[in-house]
């Protein structure tokens, strides 16, 4: 069915991402958490929509990604998949496996990855970790579920790190990260996200792997880039990390629009006769 979709509409697949890397075409990824935004992203031509567990922060208002559940991820994923179901849709949908949905055992991980795939027909799942999850990645990919890895700053381990600072700045951690990236590729991952690591290291990883390396705060040498949609649209005034380029100021646009609406309602200017029956 996905093959038909690819032939008909150019739906992005794991194969397509690999071809893009081989052809030197950069891969553009954004997060998405609902139907309306997913439709806009897909129509704009985005390659991959990541239903990130950052939904925990930007959608639900938690301070970390830890509280979000498998059921909540499925709720967001279902809405996003509905947004990319037209005949001309092309965006691939990747869904984050939330904290503690894949760490307990391979069986549990496979069951949860299976639920995420089955309950809304997304294209792939994403998991954080290197050597600690390699066997699980193998198990899940062997079951036919594509897995995207995530290395560097891994927000699900924030209490272990104690801060959101740049990772792998010194030799031992950089070497470990390179090893983990290779291990994820060997274990069957189709792509890997690297978050908040030095550009030179990200470039080295991208050159040494066959699979695409998607960066966030990891410089231009990656095979593609990912940003959290709320950050790049300027929906959060309080969050301005260096790696986010803000493409719009929706916070101000929404505030101004709501301010105008308040004025119009209070003054009796809205609704006009033309806006009434
Ligand atoms: O959850 C998320 O949004 C992510 C991206 C930051 C890569 O994992």
Coordinates of C-alpha atoms and ligand atoms in Angstrom, one line a residue:
X1 CA 0.0 0.0 0.0
X2 CA 2.8 2.4 0.9
X3 CA 4.5 1.3 -2.4
X4 CA 1.4 2.3 -4.3
X5 CA 1.3 5.6 -2.4
X6 CA 5.0 6.2 -3.3
X7 CA 4.3 5.4 -7.0
X8 CA 1.2 7.6 -7.1
X9 CA 2.3 10.6 -5.0
X10 CA 6.0 10.5 -4.2
X11 CA 5.3 9.6 -0.6
X12 CA 8.7 9.8 1.2
X13 CA 10.0 6.4 2.3
X14 CA 13.1 5.2 4.0
X15 CA 14.5 4.3 0.6
X16 CA 13.8 7.9 -0.7
X17 CA 15.7 9.3 2.3
X18 CA 18.7 7.1 1.5
X19 CA 18.6 8.2 -2.2
X20 CA 18.4 11.8 -1.1
X21 CA 21.6 11.4 1.0
X22 CA 23.3 9.6 -1.9
X23 CA 22.3 12.4 -4.3
X24 CA 23.5 15.1 -1.9
X25 CA 19.9 16.4 -1.4
X26 CA 19.3 17.8 2.0
X27 CA 16.4 16.4 4.1
X28 CA 14.0 18.8 5.8
X29 CA 12.2 17.6 8.9
X30 CA 9.9 19.5 11.2
X31 CA 7.9 18.3 14.2
X32 CA 4.1 18.3 14.1
X33 CA 1.5 17.4 16.6
X34 CA -1.9 17.9 15.0
X35 CA -4.0 17.6 11.8
X36 CA -4.0 21.3 10.7
X37 CA -0.3 21.9 11.0
X38 CA 0.5 18.5 9.4
X39 CA -1.6 19.4 6.4
X40 CA 0.2 22.7 6.0
X41 CA 3.7 21.1 6.4
X42 CA 2.8 18.4 3.9
X43 CA 1.4 20.9 1.3
X44 CA 4.6 23.1 1.8
X45 CA 6.6 20.0 0.8
X46 CA 8.3 18.9 4.0
X47 CA 10.1 15.6 3.7
X48 CA 9.4 14.2 7.2
X49 CA 7.0 15.2 10.0
X50 CA 8.3 14.1 13.3
X51 CA 5.6 13.6 15.9
X52 CA 8.1 14.4 18.6
X53 CA 7.8 13.7 22.3
X54 CA 8.5 17.5 22.5
X55 CA 4.7 17.5 22.4
X56 CA 5.1 17.0 26.1
X57 CA 6.7 20.5 26.4
X58 CA 5.1 22.5 23.6
X59 CA 1.6 21.0 23.5
X60 CA 1.0 19.9 27.1
X61 CA 3.2 22.4 28.9
X62 CA 5.4 19.9 30.9
X63 CA 9.0 21.0 31.6
X64 CA 10.5 17.8 30.1
X65 CA 9.6 15.1 27.6
X66 CA 9.3 12.5 30.3
X67 CA 5.6 12.6 31.3
X68 CA 4.1 11.9 27.8
X69 CA 2.6 8.4 27.4
X70 CA 2.3 6.0 24.5
X71 CA -1.5 6.7 24.4
X72 CA -0.8 10.4 24.1
X73 CA 1.8 9.9 21.3
X74 CA -0.8 7.8 19.5
X75 CA -3.4 10.6 19.9
X76 CA -1.0 13.1 18.3
X77 CA 0.2 10.7 15.6
X78 CA -3.3 9.8 14.5
X79 CA -4.1 13.5 14.0
X80 CA -0.8 14.0 12.0
X81 CA -1.3 11.0 9.8
X82 CA -4.9 12.2 9.0
X83 CA -3.3 15.5 7.8
X84 CA -1.1 13.7 5.3
X85 CA -3.6 11.3 3.8
X86 CA -4.6 13.1 0.6
X87 CA -3.7 11.6 -2.8
X88 CA -0.8 14.1 -3.2
X89 CA 0.6 13.8 0.3
X90 CA 4.3 13.1 0.4
X91 CA 5.5 13.6 4.0
X92 CA 6.8 10.6 5.9
X93 CA 5.5 10.5 9.5
X94 CA 7.9 9.4 12.2
X95 CA 6.7 9.0 15.8
X96 CA 8.8 9.3 18.9
X97 CA 8.6 6.3 21.3
X98 CA 8.2 8.0 24.7
X99 CA 10.3 7.6 27.8
X100 CA 10.0 4.1 29.4
X101 CA 8.1 2.7 26.4
X102 CA 11.2 0.8 25.1
X103 CA 13.7 0.7 27.9
X104 CA 12.2 -2.1 30.0
X105 CA 12.6 -5.1 27.6
X106 CA 12.8 -5.8 23.9
X107 CA 9.3 -7.4 24.1
X108 CA 7.8 -4.3 25.7
X109 CA 9.5 -2.1 23.1
X110 CA 8.3 -4.2 20.2
X111 CA 4.7 -4.2 21.6
X112 CA 4.7 -0.4 22.0
X113 CA 6.4 0.2 18.6
X114 CA 3.8 -2.2 17.1
X115 CA 0.9 -0.3 18.7
X116 CA 2.3 3.0 17.4
X117 CA 2.5 1.6 13.9
X118 CA -0.8 -0.3 13.9
X119 CA -3.1 2.2 15.5
X120 CA -2.6 5.0 12.9
X121 CA -0.4 3.7 10.1
X122 CA 2.6 6.0 10.5
X123 CA 5.9 5.2 8.7
X124 CA 8.4 4.7 11.4
X125 CA 9.3 5.2 15.1
X126 CA 12.2 7.1 16.8
X127 CA 14.1 6.1 19.9
X128 CA 16.8 7.7 21.9
X129 CA 20.1 5.9 22.8
X130 CA 23.0 4.0 21.3
X131 CA 24.5 0.7 22.6
X132 CA 21.9 0.4 25.3
X133 CA 19.1 0.1 22.7
X134 CA 21.0 -1.5 19.8
X135 CA 19.5 -5.0 20.4
X136 CA 16.0 -3.5 20.7
X137 CA 16.5 -1.5 17.4
X138 CA 17.4 -4.8 15.7
X139 CA 14.4 -6.6 17.2
X140 CA 12.0 -3.8 16.1
X141 CA 13.5 -3.5 12.6
X142 CA 13.4 -7.3 12.2
X143 CA 9.7 -7.1 12.8
X144 CA 9.4 -4.7 9.8
X145 CA 9.2 -1.4 11.7
X146 CA 11.6 1.2 10.6
X147 CA 13.6 2.9 13.4
X148 CA 15.2 6.4 13.5
X149 CA 17.8 6.7 16.2
X150 CA 18.5 9.8 18.3
X151 CA 22.0 10.6 19.8
X152 CA 23.8 13.5 21.4
X153 CA 21.6 15.4 23.7
X154 CA 18.8 13.0 24.5
X155 CA 16.0 14.9 26.3
X156 CA 14.6 11.7 27.8
X157 CA 17.9 11.4 29.8
X158 CA 17.9 15.0 31.0
X159 CA 17.9 14.1 34.7
X160 CA 21.0 11.9 34.0
X161 CA 22.9 14.8 32.3
X162 CA 21.6 17.5 34.6
X163 CA 21.6 20.2 31.9
X164 CA 20.8 20.9 28.2
X165 CA 24.4 21.9 27.3
X166 CA 26.2 20.8 24.1
X167 CA 27.2 17.1 24.2
X168 CA 30.3 15.3 23.1
X169 CA 32.6 18.3 23.3
X170 CA 35.5 16.2 24.5
X171 CA 37.2 13.1 23.0
X172 CA 35.8 10.2 25.0
X173 CA 32.2 11.2 24.6
X174 CA 32.7 12.1 20.9
X175 CA 34.3 8.7 20.3
X176 CA 31.4 7.0 22.1
X177 CA 28.9 8.9 20.1
X178 CA 30.6 7.9 16.8
X179 CA 30.5 4.2 17.9
X180 CA 26.9 4.5 18.9
X181 CA 26.0 6.0 15.5
X182 CA 27.7 3.1 13.7
X183 CA 26.0 0.6 16.0
X184 CA 22.6 2.1 15.2
X185 CA 23.3 1.8 11.5
X186 CA 24.4 -1.8 11.9
X187 CA 21.3 -2.6 14.0
X188 CA 19.1 -1.5 11.1
X189 CA 18.2 2.1 11.9
X190 CA 17.3 4.0 8.7
X191 CA 18.4 7.4 9.9
X192 CA 19.8 9.0 13.1
X193 CA 19.1 12.4 14.7
X194 CA 22.0 14.1 16.4
X195 CA 21.1 16.8 18.8
X196 CA 23.3 19.6 20.1
X197 CA 26.8 18.3 19.3
X198 CA 29.7 20.1 17.6
X199 CA 29.3 20.6 13.9
X200 CA 32.7 19.0 13.0
X201 CA 31.7 15.8 14.9
X202 CA 28.2 15.7 13.2
X203 CA 29.9 16.1 9.8
X204 CA 32.3 13.3 10.6
X205 CA 29.4 11.0 11.6
X206 CA 27.4 12.0 8.5
X207 CA 30.3 11.1 6.2
X208 CA 31.0 7.8 7.9
X209 CA 27.4 6.5 7.9
X210 CA 25.5 5.3 4.8
X211 CA 22.1 6.3 6.5
X212 CA 21.1 10.0 6.7
X213 CA 22.1 12.0 9.8
X214 CA 19.6 14.6 10.7
X215 CA 20.9 17.5 12.9
X216 CA 19.3 19.8 15.4
X217 CA 21.9 22.2 16.8
X218 CA 24.5 20.1 15.0
X219 CA 25.6 22.3 12.1
X220 CA 25.3 22.3 8.4
X221 CA 27.3 19.2 7.6
X222 CA 24.4 16.9 8.5
X223 CA 22.4 15.3 5.7
X224 CA 19.3 17.1 6.9
X225 CA 17.9 19.3 9.6
X226 CA 15.0 19.1 12.1
X227 CA 13.4 21.9 14.2
X228 CA 10.5 22.0 16.6
X229 CA 7.7 23.7 14.7
X230 CA 6.7 25.9 17.6
X231 CA 10.3 27.2 17.9
X232 CA 10.8 28.1 14.3
X233 CA 7.4 29.7 14.0
X234 CA 8.1 31.9 17.1
X235 CA 5.3 30.6 19.2
X236 CA 7.3 30.7 22.4
X237 CA 8.8 34.0 23.4
X238 CA 10.7 32.5 26.3
X239 CA 12.8 30.0 24.3
X240 CA 15.6 31.3 22.0
X241 CA 18.4 28.7 21.8
X242 CA 21.2 29.6 19.4
X243 CA 20.4 26.7 17.1
X244 CA 16.8 27.8 16.3
X245 CA 16.3 30.1 13.3
X246 CA 12.9 31.8 13.9
X247 CA 11.1 32.1 10.5
X248 CA 8.0 33.8 11.8
X249 CA 6.8 35.6 14.9
X250 CA 3.4 33.9 15.4
X251 CA 3.3 34.9 19.1
X252 CA 3.0 38.5 18.1
X253 CA 0.7 37.8 15.2
X254 CA -1.7 35.8 17.4
X255 CA -1.5 38.4 20.2
X256 CA -2.3 41.2 17.8
X257 CA -5.1 39.3 16.2
X258 CA -6.7 38.4 19.6
X259 CA -6.2 42.0 20.8
X260 CA -8.1 43.3 17.7
X261 CA -10.8 40.7 18.2
X262 CA -11.3 41.8 21.8
X263 CA -11.6 45.4 20.7
X264 CA -14.1 44.6 18.0
X265 CA -16.3 42.4 20.3
X266 CA -16.2 44.9 23.1
X267 CA -17.0 47.9 20.8
X268 CA -19.8 46.1 19.0
X269 CA -17.9 46.4 15.7
X270 CA -18.0 42.6 15.3
X271 CA -20.1 41.0 13.9
X272 CA -21.1 43.4 11.1
X273 CA -24.3 43.0 9.1
X274 CA -22.3 41.2 6.4
X275 CA -21.1 38.7 9.0
X276 CA -24.7 38.1 10.3
X277 CA -27.7 36.3 8.9
Ligands
LIG1 O1 10.8 15.4 20.3 C1 11.4 16.1 19.4 O2 10.9 17.2 19.0 C2 12.7 15.7 18.9 C3 13.4 16.6 18.0 C4 14.0 17.7 18.8 C5 14.5 15.9 17.2 O3 13.1 14.6 19.2

